[in-house]
Coordinates of C-alpha atoms in Angstrom, one line a residue:
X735 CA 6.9 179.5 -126.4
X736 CA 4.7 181.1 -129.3
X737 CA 7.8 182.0 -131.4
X738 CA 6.2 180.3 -134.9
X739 CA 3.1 180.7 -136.8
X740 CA 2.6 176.9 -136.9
X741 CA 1.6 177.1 -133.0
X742 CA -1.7 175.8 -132.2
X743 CA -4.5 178.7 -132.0
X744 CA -7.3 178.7 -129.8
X745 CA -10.5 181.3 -130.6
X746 CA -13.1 182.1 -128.1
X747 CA -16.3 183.5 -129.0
X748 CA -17.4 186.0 -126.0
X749 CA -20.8 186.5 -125.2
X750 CA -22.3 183.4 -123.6
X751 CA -19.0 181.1 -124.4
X752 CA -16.6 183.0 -121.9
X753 CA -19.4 185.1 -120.1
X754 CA -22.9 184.2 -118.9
X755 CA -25.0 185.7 -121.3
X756 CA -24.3 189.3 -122.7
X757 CA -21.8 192.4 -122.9
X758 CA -23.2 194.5 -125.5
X759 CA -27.0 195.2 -123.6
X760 CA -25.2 195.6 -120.1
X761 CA -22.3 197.9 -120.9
X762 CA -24.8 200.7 -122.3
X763 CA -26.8 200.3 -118.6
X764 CA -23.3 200.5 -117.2
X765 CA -22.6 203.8 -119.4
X766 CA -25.7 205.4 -119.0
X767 CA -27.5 204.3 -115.5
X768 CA -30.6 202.1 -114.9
X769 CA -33.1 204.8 -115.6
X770 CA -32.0 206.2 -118.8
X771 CA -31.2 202.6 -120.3
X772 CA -34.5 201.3 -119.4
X773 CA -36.3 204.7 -121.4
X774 CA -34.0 204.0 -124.2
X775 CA -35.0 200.1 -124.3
X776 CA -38.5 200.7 -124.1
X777 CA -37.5 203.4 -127.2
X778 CA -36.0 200.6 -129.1
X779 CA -38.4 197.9 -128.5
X780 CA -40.1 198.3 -132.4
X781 CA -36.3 197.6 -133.3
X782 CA -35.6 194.9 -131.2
X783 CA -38.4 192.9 -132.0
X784 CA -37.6 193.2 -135.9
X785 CA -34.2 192.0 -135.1
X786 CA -35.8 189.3 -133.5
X787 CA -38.5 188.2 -136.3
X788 CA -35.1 188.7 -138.5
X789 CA -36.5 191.7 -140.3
X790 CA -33.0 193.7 -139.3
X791 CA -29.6 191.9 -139.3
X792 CA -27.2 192.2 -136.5
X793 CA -25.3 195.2 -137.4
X794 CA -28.3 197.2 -137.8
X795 CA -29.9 196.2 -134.4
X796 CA -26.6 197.0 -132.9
X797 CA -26.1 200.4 -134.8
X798 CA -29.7 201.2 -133.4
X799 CA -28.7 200.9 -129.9
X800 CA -24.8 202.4 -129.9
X801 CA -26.7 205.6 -131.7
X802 CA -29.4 206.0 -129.2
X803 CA -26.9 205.1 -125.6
X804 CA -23.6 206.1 -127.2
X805 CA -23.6 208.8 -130.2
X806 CA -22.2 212.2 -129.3
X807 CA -20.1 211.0 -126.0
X808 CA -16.4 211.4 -126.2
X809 CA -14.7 208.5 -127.4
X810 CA -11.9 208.5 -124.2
X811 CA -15.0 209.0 -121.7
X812 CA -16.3 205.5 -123.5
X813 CA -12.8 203.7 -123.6
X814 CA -12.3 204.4 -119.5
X815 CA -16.0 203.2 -118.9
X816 CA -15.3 200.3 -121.2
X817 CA -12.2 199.7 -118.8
X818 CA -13.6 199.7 -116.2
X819 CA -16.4 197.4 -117.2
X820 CA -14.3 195.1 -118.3
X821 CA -12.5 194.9 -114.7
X822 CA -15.1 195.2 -112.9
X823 CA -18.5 193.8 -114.2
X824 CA -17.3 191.2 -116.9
X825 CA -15.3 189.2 -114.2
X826 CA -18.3 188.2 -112.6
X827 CA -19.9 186.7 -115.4
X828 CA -16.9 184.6 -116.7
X829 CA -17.9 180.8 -116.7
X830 CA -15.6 178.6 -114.7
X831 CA -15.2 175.5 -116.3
X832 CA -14.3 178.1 -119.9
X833 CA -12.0 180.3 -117.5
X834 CA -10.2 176.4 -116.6
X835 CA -10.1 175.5 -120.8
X836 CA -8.7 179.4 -121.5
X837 CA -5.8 178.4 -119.0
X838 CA -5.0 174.9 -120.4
X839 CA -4.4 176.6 -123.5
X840 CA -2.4 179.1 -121.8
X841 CA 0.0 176.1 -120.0
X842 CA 0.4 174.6 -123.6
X843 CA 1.8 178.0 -125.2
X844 CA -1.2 178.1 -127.9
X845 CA -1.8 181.4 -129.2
X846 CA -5.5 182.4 -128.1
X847 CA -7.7 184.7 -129.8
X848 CA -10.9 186.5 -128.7
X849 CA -13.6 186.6 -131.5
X850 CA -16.8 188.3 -130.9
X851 CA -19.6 190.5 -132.5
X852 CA -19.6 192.7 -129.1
X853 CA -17.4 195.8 -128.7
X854 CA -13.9 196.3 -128.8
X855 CA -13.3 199.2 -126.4
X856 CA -14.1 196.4 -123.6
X857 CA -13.3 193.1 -125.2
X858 CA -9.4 194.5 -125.4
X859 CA -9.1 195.7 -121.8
X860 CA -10.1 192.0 -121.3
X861 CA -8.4 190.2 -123.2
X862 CA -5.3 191.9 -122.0
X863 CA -6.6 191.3 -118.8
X864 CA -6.6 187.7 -119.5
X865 CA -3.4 186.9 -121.7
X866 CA -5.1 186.7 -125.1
X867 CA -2.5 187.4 -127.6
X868 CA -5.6 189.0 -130.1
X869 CA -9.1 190.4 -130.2
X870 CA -11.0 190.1 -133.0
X871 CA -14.8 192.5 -132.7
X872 CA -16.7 195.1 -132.9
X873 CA -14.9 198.7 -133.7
X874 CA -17.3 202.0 -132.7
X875 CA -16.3 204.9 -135.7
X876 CA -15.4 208.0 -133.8
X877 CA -15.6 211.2 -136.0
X878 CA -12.7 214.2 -136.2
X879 CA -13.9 215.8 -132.4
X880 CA -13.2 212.4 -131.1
X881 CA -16.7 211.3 -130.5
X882 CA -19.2 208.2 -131.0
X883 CA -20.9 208.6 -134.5
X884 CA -23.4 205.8 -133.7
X885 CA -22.1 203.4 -136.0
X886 CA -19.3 200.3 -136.5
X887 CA -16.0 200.7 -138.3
X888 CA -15.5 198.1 -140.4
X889 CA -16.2 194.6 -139.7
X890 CA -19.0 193.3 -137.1
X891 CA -17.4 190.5 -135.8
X892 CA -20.6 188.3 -136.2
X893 CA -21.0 184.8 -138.4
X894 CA -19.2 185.0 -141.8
X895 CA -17.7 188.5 -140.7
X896 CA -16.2 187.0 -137.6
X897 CA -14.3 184.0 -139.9
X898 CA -13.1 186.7 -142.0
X899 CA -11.6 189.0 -139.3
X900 CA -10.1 185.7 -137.7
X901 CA -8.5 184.2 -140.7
X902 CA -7.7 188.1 -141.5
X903 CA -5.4 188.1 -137.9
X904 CA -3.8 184.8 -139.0
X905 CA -3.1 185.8 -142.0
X906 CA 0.4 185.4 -141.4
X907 CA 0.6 182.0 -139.3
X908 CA 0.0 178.9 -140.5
X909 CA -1.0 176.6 -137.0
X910 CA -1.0 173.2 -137.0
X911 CA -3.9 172.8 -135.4
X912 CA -6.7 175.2 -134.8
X913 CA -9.2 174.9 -131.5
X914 CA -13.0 177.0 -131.8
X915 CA -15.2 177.9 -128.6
X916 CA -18.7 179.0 -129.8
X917 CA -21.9 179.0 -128.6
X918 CA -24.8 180.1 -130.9
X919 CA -25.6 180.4 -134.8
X920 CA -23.4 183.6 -134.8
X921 CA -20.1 181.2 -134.4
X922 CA -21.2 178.3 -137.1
X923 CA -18.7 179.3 -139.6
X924 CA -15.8 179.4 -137.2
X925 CA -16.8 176.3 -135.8
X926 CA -16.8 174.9 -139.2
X927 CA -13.1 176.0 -139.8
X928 CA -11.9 174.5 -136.7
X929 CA -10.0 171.4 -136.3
X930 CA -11.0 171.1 -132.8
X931 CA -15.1 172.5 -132.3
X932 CA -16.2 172.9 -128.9
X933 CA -20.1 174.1 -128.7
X934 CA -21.9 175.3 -125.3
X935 CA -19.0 173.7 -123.3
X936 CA -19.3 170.3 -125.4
X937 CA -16.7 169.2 -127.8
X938 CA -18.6 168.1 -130.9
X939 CA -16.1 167.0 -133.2
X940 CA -12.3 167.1 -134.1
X941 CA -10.9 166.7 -137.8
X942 CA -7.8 165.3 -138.3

């Protein structure tokens, strides 16, 4: 049973830990159809390729491409797609062997968290989904008529920011021991707060 904050926690990182590759990039094709997502990359290549060379950060790149695919649209039109994408689409890119790990977890009663940089409004139908007892990610702002502004509420959900929102959640627990699932440079500071760090599918270390 998870009735104390000293039970063991297990956080996932999401895109390419969980899934095969990405969310964020396939959820605005899934919102707004091949054709118009493919004009809008080719739009936001100049961006893109900053982000890449490390000109923009991460929240920038990603406020680029929610404003061009997503700003304007009604906020409930975007949490029923996001729904549905999560249901539909994410399921078959979940990995096997990390869908196998999630449930040993589950069978010992640790308390498991989602942690990610992508986007709430799919990452919570899925973690529901799934039996996560928290999502940690990405929060689009919506404005007084209930629609996408274009940018992130709040925290981003990626490297430092993503420790902060976890410890943040478990701010009132105290586990005995803490497992991390990560997969790229985004998830080095939670991995580095682990007890137990697991890296592309590889256990790397455990600290006693």
């Amino acid at each position: 049973m998870k009735n104390n904050g000293r039970t063991p926690v297990a956080v996932f990182d999401f895109d390419g830990t969980i899934i095969s590759g990405d969310s964020f990039l396939p959820f605005m094709r899934y919102v707004v159809g091949g054709w118009k997502y493919y004009c809008g990359m080719l739009f936001l290549l100049p961006w893109l390729g900053s982000y890449a060379f490390g000109v923009i950060d991460n929240r920038r790149i990603k406020e680029k491409v929610i404003g061009y695919f997503l700003k304007g649209k009604p906020a409930r039109d975007i949490r029923e797609l996001g729904e549905s994408y999560a249901e539909s689409f994410l399921h078959t890119k979940e990995k096997p062997k990390m869908m196998a790990k999630i449930d040993e977890h589950l069978k010992e009663s640790h308390v498991l968290l989602l942690a990610s940089a992508s986007l709430l409004v799919y990452l919570e139908p899925w973690a529901e989904i799934n039996q996560f007892d928290g999502v940690c990610g990405a929060k689009l702002e919506v404005n007084l008529e209930e629609r996408i502004t274009g940018r992130i509420c709040g925290n981003n959900g990626f490297g430092q920011e993503k420790l902060d929102a976890v410890t943040e959640w478990l701010a009132e627990r105290n586990p005995d021991k803490t497992y991390a699932y990560g997969d790229s440079q985004g998830d080095k500071e939670l991995l580095d707060w682990a007890d137990v760090k697991t890296f592309k599918g590889r256990l790397v270390s455990i600290d006693e």
